mmCIF file of C-alpha atoms and ligand atoms in Angstrom:
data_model
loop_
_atom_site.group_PDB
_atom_site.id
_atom_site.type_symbol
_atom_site.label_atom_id
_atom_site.label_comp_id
_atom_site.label_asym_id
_atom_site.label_seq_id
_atom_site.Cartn_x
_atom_site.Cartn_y
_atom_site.Cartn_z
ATOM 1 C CA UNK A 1 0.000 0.000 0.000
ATOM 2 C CA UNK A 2 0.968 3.364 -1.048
ATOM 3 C CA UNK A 3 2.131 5.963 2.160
ATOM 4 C CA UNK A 4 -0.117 8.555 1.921
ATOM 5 C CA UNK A 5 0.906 12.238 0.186
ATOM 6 C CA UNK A 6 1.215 14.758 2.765
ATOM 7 C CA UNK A 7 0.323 18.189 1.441
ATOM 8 C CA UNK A 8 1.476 21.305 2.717
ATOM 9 C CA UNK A 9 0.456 25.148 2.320
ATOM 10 C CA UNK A 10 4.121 27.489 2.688
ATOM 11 C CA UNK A 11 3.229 31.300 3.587
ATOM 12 C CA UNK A 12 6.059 33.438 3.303
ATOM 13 C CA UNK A 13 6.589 37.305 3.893
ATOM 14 C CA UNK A 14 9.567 37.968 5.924
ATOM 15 C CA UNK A 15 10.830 40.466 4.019
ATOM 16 C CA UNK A 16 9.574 42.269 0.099
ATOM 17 C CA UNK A 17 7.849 39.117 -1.616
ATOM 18 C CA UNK A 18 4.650 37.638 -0.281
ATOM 19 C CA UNK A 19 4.022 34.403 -1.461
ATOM 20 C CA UNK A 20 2.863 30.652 -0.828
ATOM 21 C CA UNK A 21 3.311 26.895 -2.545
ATOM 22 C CA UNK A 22 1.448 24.175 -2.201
ATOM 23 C CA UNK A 23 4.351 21.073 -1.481
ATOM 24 C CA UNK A 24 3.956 17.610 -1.543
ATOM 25 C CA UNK A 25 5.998 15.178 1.022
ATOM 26 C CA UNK A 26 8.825 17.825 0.998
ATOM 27 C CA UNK A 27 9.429 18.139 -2.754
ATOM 28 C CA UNK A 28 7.092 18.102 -5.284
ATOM 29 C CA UNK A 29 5.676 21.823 -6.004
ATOM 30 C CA UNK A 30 1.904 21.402 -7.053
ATOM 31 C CA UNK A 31 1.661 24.911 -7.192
ATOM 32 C CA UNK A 32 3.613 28.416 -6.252
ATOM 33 C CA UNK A 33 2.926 32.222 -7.057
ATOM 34 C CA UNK A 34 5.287 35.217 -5.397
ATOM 35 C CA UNK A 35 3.969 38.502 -5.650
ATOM 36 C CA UNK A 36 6.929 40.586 -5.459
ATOM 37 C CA UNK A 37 7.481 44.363 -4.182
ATOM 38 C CA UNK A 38 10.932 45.241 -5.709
ATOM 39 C CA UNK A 39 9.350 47.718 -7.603
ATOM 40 C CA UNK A 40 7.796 49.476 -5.292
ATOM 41 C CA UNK A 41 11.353 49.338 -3.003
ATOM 42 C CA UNK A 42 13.709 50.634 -5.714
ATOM 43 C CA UNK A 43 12.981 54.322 -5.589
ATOM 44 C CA UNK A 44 13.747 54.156 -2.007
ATOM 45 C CA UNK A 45 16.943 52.586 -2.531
ATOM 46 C CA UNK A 46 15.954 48.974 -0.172
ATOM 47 C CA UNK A 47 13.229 47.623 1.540
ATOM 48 C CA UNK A 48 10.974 50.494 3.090
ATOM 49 C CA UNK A 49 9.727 48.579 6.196
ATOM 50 C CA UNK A 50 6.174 49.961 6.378
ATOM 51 C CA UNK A 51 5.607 49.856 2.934
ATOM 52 C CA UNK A 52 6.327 46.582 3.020
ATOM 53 C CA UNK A 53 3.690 45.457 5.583
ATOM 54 C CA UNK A 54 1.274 47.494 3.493
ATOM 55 C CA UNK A 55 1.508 45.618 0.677
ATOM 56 C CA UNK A 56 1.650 42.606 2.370
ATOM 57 C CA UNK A 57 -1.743 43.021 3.356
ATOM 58 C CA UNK A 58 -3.054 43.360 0.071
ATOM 59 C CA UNK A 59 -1.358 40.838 -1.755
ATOM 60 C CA UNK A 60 -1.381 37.709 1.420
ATOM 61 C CA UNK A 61 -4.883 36.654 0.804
ATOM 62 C CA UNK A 62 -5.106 37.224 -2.945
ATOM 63 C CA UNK A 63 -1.633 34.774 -3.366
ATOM 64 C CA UNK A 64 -2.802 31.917 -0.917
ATOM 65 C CA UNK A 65 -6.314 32.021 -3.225
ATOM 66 C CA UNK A 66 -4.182 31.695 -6.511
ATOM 67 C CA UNK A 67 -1.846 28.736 -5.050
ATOM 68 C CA UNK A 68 -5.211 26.833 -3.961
ATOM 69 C CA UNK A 69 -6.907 27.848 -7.574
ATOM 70 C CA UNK A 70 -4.045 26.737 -9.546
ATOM 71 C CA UNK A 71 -3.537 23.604 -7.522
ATOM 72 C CA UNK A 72 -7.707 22.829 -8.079
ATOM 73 C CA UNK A 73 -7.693 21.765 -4.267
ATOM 74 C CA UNK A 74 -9.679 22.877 -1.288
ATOM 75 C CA UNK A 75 -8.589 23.152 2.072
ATOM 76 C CA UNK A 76 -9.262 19.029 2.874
ATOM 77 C CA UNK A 77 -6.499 18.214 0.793
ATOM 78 C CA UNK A 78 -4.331 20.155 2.584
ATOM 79 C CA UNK A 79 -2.152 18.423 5.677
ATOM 80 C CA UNK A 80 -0.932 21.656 7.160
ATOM 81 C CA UNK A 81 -0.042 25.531 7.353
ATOM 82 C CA UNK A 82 3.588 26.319 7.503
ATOM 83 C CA UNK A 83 4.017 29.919 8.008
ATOM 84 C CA UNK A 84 7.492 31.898 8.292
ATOM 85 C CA UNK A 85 7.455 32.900 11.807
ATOM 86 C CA UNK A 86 11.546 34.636 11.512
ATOM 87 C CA UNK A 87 13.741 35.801 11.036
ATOM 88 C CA UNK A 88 12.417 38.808 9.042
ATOM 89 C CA UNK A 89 10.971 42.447 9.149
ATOM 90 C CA UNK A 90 8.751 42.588 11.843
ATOM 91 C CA UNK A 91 5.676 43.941 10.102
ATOM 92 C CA UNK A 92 5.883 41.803 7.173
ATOM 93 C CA UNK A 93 6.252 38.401 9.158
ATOM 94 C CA UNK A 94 3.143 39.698 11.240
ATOM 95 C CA UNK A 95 0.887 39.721 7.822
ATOM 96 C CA UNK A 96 1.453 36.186 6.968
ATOM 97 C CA UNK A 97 1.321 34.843 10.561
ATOM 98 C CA UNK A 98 -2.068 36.470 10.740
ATOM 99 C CA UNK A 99 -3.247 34.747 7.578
ATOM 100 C CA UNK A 100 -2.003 31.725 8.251
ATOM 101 C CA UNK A 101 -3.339 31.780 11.826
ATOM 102 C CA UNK A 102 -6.986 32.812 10.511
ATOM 103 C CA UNK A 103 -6.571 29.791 7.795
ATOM 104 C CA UNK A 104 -6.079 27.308 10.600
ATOM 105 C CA UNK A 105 -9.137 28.671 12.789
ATOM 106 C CA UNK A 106 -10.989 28.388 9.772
ATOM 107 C CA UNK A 107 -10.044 25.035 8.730
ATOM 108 C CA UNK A 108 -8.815 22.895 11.897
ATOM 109 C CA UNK A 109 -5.460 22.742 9.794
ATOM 110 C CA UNK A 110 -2.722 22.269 12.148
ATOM 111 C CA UNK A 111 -0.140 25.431 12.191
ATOM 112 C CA UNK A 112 3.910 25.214 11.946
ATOM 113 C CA UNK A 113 6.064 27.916 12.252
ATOM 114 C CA UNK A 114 9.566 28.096 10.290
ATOM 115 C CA UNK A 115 12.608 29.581 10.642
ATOM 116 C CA UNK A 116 13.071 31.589 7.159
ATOM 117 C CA UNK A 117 16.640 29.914 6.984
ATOM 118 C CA UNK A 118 15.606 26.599 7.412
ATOM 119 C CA UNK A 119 13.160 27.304 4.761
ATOM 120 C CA UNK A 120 15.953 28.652 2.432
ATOM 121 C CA UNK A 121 17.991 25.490 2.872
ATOM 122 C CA UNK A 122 14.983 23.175 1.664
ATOM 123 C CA UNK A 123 14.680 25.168 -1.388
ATOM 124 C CA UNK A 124 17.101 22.351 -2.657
ATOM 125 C CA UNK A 125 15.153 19.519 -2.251
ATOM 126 C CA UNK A 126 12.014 20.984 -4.284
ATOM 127 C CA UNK A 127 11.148 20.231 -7.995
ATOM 128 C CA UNK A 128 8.753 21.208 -10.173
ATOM 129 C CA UNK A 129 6.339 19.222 -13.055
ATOM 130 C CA UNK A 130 8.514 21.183 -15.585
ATOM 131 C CA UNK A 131 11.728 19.463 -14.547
ATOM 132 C CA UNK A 132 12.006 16.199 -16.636
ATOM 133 C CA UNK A 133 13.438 14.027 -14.368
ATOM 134 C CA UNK A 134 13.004 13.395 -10.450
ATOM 135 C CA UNK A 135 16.357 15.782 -9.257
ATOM 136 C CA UNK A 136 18.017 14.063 -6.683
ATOM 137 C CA UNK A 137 18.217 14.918 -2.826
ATOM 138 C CA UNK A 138 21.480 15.958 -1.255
ATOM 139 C CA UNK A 139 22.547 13.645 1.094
ATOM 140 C CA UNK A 140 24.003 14.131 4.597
ATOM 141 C CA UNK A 141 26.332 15.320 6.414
ATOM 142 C CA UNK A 142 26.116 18.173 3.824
ATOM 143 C CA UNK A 143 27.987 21.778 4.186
ATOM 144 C CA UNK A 144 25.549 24.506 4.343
ATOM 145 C CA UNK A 145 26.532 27.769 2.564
ATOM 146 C CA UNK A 146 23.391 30.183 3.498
ATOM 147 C CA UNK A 147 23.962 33.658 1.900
ATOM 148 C CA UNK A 148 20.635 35.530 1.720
ATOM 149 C CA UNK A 149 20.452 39.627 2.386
ATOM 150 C CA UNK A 150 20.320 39.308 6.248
ATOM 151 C CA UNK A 151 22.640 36.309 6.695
ATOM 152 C CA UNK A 152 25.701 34.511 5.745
ATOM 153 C CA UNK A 153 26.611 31.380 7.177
ATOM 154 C CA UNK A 154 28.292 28.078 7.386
ATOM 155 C CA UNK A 155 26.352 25.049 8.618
ATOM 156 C CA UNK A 156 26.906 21.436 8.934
ATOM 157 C CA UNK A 157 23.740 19.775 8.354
ATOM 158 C CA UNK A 158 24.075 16.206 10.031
ATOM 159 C CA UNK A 159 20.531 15.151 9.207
ATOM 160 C CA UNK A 160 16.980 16.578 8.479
ATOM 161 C CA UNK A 161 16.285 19.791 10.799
ATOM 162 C CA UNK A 162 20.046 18.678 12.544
ATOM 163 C CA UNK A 163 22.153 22.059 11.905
ATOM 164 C CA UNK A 164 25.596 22.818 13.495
ATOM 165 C CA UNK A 165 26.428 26.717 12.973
ATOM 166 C CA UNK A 166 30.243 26.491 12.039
ATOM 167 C CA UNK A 167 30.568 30.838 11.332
ATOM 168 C CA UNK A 168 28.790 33.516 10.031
ATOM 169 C CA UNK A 169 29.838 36.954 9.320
ATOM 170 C CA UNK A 170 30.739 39.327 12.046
ATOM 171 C CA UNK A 171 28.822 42.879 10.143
ATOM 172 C CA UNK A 172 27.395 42.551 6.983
ATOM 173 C CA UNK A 173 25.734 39.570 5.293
ATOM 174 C CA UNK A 174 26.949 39.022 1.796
ATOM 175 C CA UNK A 175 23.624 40.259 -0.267
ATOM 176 C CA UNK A 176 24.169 43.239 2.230
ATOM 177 C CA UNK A 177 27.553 43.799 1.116
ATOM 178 C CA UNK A 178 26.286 43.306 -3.012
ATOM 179 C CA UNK A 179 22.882 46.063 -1.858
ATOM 180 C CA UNK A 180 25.341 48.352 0.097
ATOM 181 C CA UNK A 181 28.129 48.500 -2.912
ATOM 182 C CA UNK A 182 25.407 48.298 -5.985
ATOM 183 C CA UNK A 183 24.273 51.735 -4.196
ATOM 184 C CA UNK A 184 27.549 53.378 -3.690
ATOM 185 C CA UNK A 185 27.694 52.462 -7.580
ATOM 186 C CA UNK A 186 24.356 53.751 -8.553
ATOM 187 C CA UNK A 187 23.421 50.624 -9.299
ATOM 188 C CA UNK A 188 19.888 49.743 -8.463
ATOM 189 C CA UNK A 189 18.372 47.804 -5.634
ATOM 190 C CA UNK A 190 18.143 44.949 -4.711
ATOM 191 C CA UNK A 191 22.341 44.961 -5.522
ATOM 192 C CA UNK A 192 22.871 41.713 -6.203
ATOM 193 C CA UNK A 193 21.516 41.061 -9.871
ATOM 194 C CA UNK A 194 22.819 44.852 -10.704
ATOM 195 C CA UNK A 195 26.001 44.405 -9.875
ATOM 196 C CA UNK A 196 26.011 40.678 -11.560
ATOM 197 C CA UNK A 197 24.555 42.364 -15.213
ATOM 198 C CA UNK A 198 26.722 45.624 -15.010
ATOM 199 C CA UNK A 199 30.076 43.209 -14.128
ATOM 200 C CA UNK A 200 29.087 40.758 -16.957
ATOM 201 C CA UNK A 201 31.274 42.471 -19.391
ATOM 202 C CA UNK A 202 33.971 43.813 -17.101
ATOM 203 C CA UNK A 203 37.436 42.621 -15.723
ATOM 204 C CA UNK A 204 36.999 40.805 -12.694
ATOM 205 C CA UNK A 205 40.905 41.358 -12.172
ATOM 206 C CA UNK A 206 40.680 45.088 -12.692
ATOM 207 C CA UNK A 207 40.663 45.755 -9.084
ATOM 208 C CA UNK A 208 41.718 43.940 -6.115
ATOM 209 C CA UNK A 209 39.346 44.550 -3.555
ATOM 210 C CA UNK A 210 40.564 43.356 0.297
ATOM 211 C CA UNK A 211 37.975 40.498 2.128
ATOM 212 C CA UNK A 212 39.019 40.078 5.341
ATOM 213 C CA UNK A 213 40.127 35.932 5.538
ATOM 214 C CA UNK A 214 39.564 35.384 9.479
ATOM 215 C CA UNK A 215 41.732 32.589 9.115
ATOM 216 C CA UNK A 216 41.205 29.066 10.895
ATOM 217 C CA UNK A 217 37.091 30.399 11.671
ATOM 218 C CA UNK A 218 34.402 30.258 8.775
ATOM 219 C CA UNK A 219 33.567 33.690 9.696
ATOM 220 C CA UNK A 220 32.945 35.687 7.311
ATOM 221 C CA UNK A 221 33.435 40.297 7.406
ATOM 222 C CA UNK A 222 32.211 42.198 4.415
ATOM 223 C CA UNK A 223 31.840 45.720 5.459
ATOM 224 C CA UNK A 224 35.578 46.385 4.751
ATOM 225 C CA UNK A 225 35.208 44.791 1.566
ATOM 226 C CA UNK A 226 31.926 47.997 0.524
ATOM 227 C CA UNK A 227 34.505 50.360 2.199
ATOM 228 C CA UNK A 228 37.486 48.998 0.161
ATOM 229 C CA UNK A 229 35.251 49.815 -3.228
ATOM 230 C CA UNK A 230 34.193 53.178 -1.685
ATOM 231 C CA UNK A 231 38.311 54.263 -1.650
ATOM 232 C CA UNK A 232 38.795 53.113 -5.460
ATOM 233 C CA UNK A 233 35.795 54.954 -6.779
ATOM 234 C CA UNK A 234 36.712 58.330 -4.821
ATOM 235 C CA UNK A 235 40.516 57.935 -5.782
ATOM 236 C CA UNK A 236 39.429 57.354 -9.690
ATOM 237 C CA UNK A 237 36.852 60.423 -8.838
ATOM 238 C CA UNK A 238 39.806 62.221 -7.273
ATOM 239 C CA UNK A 239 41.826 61.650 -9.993
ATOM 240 C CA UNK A 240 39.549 62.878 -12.594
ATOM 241 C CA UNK A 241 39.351 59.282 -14.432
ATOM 242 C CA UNK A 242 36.610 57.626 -16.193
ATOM 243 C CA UNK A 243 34.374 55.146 -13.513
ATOM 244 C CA UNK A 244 34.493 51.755 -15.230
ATOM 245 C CA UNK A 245 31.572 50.337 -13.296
ATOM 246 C CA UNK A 246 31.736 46.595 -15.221
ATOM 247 C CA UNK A 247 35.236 46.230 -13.882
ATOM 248 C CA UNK A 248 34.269 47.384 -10.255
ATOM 249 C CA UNK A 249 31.068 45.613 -10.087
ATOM 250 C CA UNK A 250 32.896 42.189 -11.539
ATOM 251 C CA UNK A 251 36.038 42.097 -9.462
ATOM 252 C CA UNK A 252 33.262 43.092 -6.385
ATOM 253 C CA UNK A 253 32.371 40.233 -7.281
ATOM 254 C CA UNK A 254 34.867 38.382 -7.253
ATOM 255 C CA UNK A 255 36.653 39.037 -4.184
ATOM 256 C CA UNK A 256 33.231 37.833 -2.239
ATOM 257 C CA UNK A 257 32.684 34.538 -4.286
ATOM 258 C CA UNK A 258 36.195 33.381 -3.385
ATOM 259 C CA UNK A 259 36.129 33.963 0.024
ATOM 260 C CA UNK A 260 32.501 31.844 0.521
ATOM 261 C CA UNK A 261 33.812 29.119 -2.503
ATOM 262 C CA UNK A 262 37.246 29.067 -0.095
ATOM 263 C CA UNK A 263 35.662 28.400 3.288
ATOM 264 C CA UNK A 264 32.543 26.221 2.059
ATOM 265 C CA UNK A 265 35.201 24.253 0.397
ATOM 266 C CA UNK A 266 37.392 23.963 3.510
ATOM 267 C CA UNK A 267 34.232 23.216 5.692
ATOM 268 C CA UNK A 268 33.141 20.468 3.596
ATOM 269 C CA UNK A 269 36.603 18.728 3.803
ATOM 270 C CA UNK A 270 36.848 19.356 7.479
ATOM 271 C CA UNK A 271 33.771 17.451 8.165
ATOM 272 C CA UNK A 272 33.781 14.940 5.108
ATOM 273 C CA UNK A 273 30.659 16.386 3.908
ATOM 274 C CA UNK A 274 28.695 14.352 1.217
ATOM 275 C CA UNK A 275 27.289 17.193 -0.541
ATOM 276 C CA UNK A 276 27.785 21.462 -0.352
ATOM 277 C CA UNK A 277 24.265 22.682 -0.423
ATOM 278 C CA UNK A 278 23.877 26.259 -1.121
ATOM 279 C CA UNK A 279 21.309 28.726 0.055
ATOM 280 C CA UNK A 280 19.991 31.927 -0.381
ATOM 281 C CA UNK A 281 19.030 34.967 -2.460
ATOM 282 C CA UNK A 282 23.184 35.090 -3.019
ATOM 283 C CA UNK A 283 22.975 31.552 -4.832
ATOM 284 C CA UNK A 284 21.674 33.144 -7.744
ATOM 285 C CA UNK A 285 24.735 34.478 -8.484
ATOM 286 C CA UNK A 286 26.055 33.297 -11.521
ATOM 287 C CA UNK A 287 29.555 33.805 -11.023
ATOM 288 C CA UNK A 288 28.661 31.722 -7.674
ATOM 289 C CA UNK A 289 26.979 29.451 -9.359
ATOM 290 C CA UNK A 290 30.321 28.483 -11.933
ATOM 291 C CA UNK A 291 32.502 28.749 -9.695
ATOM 292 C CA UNK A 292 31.203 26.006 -7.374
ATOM 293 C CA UNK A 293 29.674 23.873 -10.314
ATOM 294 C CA UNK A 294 33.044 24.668 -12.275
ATOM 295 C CA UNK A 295 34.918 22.558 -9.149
ATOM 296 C CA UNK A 296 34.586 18.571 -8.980
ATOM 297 C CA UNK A 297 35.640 17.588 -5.496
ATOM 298 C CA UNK A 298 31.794 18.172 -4.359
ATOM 299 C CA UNK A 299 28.514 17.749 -5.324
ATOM 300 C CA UNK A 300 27.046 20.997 -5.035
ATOM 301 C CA UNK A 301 23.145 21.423 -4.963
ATOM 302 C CA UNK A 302 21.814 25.094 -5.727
ATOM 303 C CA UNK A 303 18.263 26.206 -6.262
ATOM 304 C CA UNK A 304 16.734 26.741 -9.502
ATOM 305 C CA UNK A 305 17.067 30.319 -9.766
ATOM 306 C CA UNK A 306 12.963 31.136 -9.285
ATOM 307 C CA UNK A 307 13.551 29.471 -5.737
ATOM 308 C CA UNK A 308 17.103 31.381 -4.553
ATOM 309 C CA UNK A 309 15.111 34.256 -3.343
ATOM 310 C CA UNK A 310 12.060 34.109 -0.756
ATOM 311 C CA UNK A 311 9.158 31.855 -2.040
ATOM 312 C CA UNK A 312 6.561 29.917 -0.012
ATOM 313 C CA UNK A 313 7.803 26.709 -1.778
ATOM 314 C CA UNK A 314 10.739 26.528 0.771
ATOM 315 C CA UNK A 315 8.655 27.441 3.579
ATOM 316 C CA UNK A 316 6.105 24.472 2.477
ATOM 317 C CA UNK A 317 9.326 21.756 1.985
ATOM 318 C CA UNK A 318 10.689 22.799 5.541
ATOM 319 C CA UNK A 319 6.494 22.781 6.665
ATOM 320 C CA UNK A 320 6.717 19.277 5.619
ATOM 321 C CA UNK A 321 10.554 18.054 7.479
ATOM 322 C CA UNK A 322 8.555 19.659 11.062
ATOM 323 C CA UNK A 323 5.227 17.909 9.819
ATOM 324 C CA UNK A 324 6.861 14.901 10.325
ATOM 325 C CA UNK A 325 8.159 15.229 13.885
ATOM 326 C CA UNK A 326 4.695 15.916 14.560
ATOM 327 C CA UNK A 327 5.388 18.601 16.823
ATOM 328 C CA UNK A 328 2.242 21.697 15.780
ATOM 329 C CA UNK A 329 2.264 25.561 16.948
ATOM 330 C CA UNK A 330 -0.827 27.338 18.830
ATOM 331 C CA UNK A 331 -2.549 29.893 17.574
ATOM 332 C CA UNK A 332 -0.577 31.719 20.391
ATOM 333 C CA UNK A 333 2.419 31.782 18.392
ATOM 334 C CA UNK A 334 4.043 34.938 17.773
ATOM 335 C CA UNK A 335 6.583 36.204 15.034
ATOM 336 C CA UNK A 336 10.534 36.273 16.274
ATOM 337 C CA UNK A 337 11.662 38.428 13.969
ATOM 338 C CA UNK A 338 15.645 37.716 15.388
ATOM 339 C CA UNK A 339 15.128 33.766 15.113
ATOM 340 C CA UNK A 340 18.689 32.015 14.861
ATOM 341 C CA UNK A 341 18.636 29.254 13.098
ATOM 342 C CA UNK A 342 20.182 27.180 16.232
ATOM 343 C CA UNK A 343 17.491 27.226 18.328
ATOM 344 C CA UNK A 344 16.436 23.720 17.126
HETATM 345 O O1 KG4 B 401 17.101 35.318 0.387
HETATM 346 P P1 KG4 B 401 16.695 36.649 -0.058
HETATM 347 O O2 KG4 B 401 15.682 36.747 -1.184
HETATM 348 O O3 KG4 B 401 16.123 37.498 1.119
HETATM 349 C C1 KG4 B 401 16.643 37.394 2.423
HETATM 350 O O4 KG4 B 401 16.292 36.406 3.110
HETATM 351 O O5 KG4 B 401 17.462 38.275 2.757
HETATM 352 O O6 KG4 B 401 18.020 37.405 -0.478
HETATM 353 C C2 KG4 B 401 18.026 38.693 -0.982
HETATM 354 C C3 KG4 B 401 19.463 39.086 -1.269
HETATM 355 C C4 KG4 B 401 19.630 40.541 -1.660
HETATM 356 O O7 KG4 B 401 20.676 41.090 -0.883
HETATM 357 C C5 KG4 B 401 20.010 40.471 -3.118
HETATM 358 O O8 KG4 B 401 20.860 41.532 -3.548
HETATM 359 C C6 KG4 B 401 20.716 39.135 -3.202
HETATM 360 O O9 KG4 B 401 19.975 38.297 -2.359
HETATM 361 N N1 KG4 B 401 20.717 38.602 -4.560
HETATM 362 C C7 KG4 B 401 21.839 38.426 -5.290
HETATM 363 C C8 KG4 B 401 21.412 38.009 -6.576
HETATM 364 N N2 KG4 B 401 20.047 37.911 -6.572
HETATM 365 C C9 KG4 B 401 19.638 38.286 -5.321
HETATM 366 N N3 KG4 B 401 23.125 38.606 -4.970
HETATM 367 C C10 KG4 B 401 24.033 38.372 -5.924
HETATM 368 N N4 KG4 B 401 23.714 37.995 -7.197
HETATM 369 C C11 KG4 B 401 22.420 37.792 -7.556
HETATM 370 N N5 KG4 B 401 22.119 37.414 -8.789
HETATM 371 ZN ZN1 ZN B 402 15.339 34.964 2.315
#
């Protein structure tokens, strides 16, 4: 006899996307949709908090409706509600809790709240109908590399849900340090896909740009790294020279994907790792991407790129992985929008 398909609804809205999946048993995608705010954030220059919330709000119940349509399912064949309880903006994570809560009341669907990084690292076990083939699962231990716009880690992941925090950067997390130096640039937000297009053409060994090591951690700095580029391009300013922007932008670039290609690398040898699983808005990086795909010690696993950035597809793969250990929120839970992953 068949097990039966568990079926899980992912809210997500930590941050400047609200959006939700339907997953089955942790993998299959029946059906996503992520209504996005970038938009709306680039003439501020980032994420404008209470904006943010706003729009949240209007788009929450209006996603979660197109998921279910799309999927042509009611609320009985759904298992669950996972909901992203942190880390996140405040505001934001408070709009989907409240949905998700409200769904639950409504339905008698149990509730599970999930740590947006956790969520982030499942994006790697999900697949779609449009992939041809059953992708396979990474397999453990496996190094986590998590490099999103609020964090930057290294994580041993022993087992499902099992995580060992091995560093992390000390100031800026590494989408912060692509936002911060895209600006300083006048490249649009968000930072990171500006600075990848406007660097496709240029040197990446124009510039040398200083990341600190932190040698023997897998720390991680990257507010020298912003400052570093700030000294070039007022020194060519100074100097009355023309700003080559692809050549800053690219060798930007570069200097950051060594230094997280370097320690995920030496992580994964350290603890005989099976597989290098990375995470995070960062991972669509392309020059990322090569350069760990490009190297054959490891099997590397990376989201497709629709599922780098925030999507309620992670959030309903991790929803499933907590399912399992049968362990359900109240409708008492509250957001905690400085979750650590390590609490688990
Ligand atoms: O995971 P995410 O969507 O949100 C957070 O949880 O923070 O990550 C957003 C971050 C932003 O800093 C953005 O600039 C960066 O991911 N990002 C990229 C790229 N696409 C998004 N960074 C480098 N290259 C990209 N192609
Ligand atoms: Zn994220």
């Amino acid at each position: 006899m068949s097990q039966k398909t568990i079926r899980i609804l992912g809210i997500e809205s930590s941050c400047d996307e609200t959006a939700a999946a339907i997953v089955e048993d942790g993998r299959r995608i029946v059906s996503d949709f992520i209504s996005t705010q970038i938009d709306i954030h680039k003439q501020y220059g980032g994420v404008f908090p209470e904006v943010a919330s706003r729009q949240h709000v209007l788009a929450v119940y209006p996603v979660i409706d197109e998921v279910m349509n799309k999927a042509h399912m009611s609320y009985s064949d759904i298992d669950a509600i996972a909901v992203t309880r942190g880390p996140g903006l405040a505001g934001s994570l408070v709009v989907g809790m409240n949905a998700a809560k409200g769904l639950s009341l409504a339905t008698g669907l149990p509730l599970i709240g999930i740590n947006h990084l956790e969520g982030h690292i499942y994006s790697s076990w999900v697949y779609s109908d449009r992939d041809e083939t059953i992708p396979p699962e990474p397999e453990f231990p496996a190094i986590v590399l998590l490099v999103s716009g609020g964090h930057s880690e290294v994580i041993l992941l022993k087992d499902h849900l099992q995580y060992e925090r091995l560093g992390g950067t000390l100031d800026d997390a590494a989408g912060e340090a692509f936002d911060k130096t895209a600006r300083l640039l006048g490249l649009e937000y968000p930072g990171g896909p500006s600075i990848q297009k406007a660097g496709a053409n240029g040197d990446p060994d124009a510039y040398r740009f200083n990341v600190a090591k932190m040698p023997g951690t897998y720390d991680f700095s990257f507010s020298g790294v912003k400052t570093s580029v700030l000294r070039t391009v007022q020194k060519i300013q100074k100097d009355g020279e023309l700003l080559r922007v692809a050549d800053l932008a690219a060798s930007f670039q570069k200097s950051v994907v060594s230094i997280l290609f370097e320690k995920a690398i030496h992580a994964a040898r350290e603890y005989n790792a099976k597989n290098i699983v990375i995470a995070g808005g960062v991972s669509a990086n392309k020059c990322l991407r090569d350069t760990f795909l490009e190297q054959k010690e490891f099997k590397v696993f990376i989201p497709k790129l629709s599922y780098c950035t925030d999507n309620g597809a992670m959030i309903g793969a991790a929803g499933y992985r907590r399912f399992l250990t049968g362990k359900f929120d109240g409708l008492d839970m509250d957001v905690l929008p400085n979750w650590p992953l390590s609490r688990i």
